[in-house]
mmCIF file of C-alpha atoms in Angstrom:
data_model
loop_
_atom_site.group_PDB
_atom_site.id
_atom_site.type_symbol
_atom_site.label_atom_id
_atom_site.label_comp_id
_atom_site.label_asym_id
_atom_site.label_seq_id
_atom_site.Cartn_x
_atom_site.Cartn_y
_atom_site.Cartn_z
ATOM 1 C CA UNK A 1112 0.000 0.000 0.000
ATOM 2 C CA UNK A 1113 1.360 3.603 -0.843
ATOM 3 C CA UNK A 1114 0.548 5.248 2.132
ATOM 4 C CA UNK A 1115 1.106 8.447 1.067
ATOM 5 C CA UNK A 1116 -1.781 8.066 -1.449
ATOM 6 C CA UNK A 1117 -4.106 7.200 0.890
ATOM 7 C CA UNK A 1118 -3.343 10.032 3.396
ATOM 8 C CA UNK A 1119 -4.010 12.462 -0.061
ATOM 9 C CA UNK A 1120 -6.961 10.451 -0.690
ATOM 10 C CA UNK A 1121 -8.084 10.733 2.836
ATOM 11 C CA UNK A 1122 -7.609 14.027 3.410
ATOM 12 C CA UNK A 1123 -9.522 14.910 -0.110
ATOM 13 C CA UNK A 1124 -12.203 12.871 1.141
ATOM 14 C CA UNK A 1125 -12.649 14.305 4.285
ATOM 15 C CA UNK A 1126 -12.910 17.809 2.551
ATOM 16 C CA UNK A 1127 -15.620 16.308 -0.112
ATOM 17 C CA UNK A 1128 -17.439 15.279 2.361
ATOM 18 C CA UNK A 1129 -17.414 18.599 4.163
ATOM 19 C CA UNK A 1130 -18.507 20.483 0.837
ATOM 20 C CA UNK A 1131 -21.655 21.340 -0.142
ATOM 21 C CA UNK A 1132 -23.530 20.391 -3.028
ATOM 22 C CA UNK A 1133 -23.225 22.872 -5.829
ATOM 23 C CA UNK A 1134 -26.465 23.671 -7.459
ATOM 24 C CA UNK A 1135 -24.263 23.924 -11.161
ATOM 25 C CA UNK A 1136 -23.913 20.169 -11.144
ATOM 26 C CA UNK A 1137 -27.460 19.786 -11.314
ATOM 27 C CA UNK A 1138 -27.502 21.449 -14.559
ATOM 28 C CA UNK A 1139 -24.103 19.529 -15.647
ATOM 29 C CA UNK A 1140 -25.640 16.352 -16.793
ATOM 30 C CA UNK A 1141 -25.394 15.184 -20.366
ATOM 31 C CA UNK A 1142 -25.099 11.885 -22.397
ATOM 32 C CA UNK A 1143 -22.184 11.073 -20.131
ATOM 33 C CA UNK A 1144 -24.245 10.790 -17.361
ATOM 34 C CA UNK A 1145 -26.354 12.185 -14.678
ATOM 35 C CA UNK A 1146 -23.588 13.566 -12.430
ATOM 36 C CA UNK A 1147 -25.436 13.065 -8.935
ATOM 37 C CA UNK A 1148 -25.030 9.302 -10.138
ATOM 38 C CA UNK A 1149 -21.720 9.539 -11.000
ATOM 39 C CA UNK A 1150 -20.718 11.511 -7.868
ATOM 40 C CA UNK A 1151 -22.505 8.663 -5.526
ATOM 41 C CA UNK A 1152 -21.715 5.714 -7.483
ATOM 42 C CA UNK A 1153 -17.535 7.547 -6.758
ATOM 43 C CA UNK A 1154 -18.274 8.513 -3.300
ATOM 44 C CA UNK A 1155 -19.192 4.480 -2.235
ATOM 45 C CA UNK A 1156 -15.725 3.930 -4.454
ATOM 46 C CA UNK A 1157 -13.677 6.189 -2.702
ATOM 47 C CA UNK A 1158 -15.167 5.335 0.716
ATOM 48 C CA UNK A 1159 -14.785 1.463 -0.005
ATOM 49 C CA UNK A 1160 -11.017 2.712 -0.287
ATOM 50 C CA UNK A 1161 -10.447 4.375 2.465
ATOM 51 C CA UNK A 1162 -12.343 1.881 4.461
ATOM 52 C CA UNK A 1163 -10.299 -0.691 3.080
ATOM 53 C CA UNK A 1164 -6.902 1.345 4.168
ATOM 54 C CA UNK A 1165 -5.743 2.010 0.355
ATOM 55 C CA UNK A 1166 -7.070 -1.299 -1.062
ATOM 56 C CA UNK A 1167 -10.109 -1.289 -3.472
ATOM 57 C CA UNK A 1168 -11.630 -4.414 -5.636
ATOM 58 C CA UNK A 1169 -11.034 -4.214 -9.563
ATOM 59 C CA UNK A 1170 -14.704 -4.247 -9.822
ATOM 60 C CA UNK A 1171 -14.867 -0.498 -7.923
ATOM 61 C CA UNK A 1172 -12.046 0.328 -9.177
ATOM 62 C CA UNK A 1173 -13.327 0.320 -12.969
ATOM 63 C CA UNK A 1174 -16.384 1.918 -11.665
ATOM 64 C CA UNK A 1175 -14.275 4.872 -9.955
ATOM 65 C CA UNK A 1176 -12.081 5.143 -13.834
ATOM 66 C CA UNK A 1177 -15.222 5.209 -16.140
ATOM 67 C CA UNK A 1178 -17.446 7.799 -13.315
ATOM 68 C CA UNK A 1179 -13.952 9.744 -13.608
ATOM 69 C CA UNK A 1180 -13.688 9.773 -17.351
ATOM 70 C CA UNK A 1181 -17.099 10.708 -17.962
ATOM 71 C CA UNK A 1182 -16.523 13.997 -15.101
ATOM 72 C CA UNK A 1183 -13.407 14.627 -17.144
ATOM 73 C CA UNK A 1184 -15.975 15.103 -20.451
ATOM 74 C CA UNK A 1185 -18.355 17.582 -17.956
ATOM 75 C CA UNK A 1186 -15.809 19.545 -16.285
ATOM 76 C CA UNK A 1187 -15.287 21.983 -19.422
ATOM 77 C CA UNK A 1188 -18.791 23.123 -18.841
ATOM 78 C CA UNK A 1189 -18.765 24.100 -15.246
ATOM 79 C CA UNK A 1190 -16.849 26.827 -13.269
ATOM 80 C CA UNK A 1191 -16.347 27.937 -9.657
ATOM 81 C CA UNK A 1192 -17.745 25.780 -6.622
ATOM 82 C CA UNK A 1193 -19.200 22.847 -9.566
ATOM 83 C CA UNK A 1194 -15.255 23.104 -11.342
ATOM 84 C CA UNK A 1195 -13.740 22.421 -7.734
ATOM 85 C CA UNK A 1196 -16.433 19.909 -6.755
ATOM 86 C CA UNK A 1197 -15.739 17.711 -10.123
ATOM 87 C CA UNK A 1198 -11.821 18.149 -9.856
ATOM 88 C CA UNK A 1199 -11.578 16.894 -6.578
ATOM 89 C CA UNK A 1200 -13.203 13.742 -7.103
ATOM 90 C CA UNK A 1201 -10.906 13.460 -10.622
ATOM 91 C CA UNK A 1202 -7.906 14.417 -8.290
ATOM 92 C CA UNK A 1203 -8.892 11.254 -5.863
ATOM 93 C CA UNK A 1204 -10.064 8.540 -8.972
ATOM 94 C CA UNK A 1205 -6.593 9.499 -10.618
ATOM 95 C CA UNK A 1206 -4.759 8.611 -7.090
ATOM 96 C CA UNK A 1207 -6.817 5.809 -6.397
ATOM 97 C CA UNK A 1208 -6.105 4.286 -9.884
ATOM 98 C CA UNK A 1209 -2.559 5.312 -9.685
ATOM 99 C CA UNK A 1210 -2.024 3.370 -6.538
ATOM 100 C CA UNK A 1211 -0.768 -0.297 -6.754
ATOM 101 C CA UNK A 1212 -3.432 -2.143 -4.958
ATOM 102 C CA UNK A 1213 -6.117 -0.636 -7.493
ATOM 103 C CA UNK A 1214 -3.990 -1.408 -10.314
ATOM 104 C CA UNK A 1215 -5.144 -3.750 -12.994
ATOM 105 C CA UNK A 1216 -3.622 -4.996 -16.491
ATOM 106 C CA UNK A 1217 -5.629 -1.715 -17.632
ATOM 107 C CA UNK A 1218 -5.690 0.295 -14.404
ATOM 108 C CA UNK A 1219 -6.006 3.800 -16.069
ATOM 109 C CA UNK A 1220 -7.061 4.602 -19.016
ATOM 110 C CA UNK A 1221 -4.313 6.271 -21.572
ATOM 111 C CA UNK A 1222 -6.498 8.704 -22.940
ATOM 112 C CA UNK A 1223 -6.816 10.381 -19.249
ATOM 113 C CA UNK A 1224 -5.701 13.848 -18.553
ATOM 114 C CA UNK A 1225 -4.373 14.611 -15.641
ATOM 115 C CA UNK A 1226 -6.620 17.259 -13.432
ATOM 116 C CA UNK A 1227 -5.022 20.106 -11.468
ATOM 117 C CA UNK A 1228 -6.637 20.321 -8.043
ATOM 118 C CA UNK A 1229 -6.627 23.320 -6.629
ATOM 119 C CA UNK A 1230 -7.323 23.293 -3.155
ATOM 120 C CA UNK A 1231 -9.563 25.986 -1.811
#
């Protein structure tokens, strides 16, 4: 386990779960997805892994890849609080699916950008 992942993960996660809902991401959705499904289908992803002290199934961990890949196609729509919200949970799928324990034969996909988070 790369425990310095998980302490960036954690600490991300504790901060996502501290933030509040912005009303932009209601309005985000697209034929990528409805992103209060994406965002709850990566929150039980990200918890599983922090739960699991940096270890997460290959099953989630596809799950956590694809609901990142499909933010990565919203998050030139949205600005301000809706921006953050959406990088954050890139910035934690990227380090999740970075990390060996999530890894797979075809952990992350090569088309994915890498997302500056900015903390606020």
């Amino acid at each position: 386990m790369n425990e310095a992942v998980l302490d960036e993960v954690t600490a991300l996660w504790a901060e996502h779960l501290s933030a509040s809902w912005p009303e932009e991401l209601y309005r985000a959705d697209d034929s990528d997805g409805d992103v209060v499904e994406i965002d709850g289908a990566m929150a039980g992803c990200i918890s599983a892994y922090v739960q699991g002290r940096g270890v997460l199934d290959v099953k989630r961990a596809r799950i956590l890849q694809a609901c990142a890949c499909d933010l990565q196609k919203v998050l030139p729509r949205l600005r301000g609080d809706g921006a953050h919200y959406v990088r954050r949970l890139i910035r934690m799928a990227e380090l999740i699916g970075r990390s060996k324990e999530a890894s797979t034969s075809s952990s992350w996909p090569a088309a994915h950008q890498k997302v500056p988070y900015e903390p606020s």
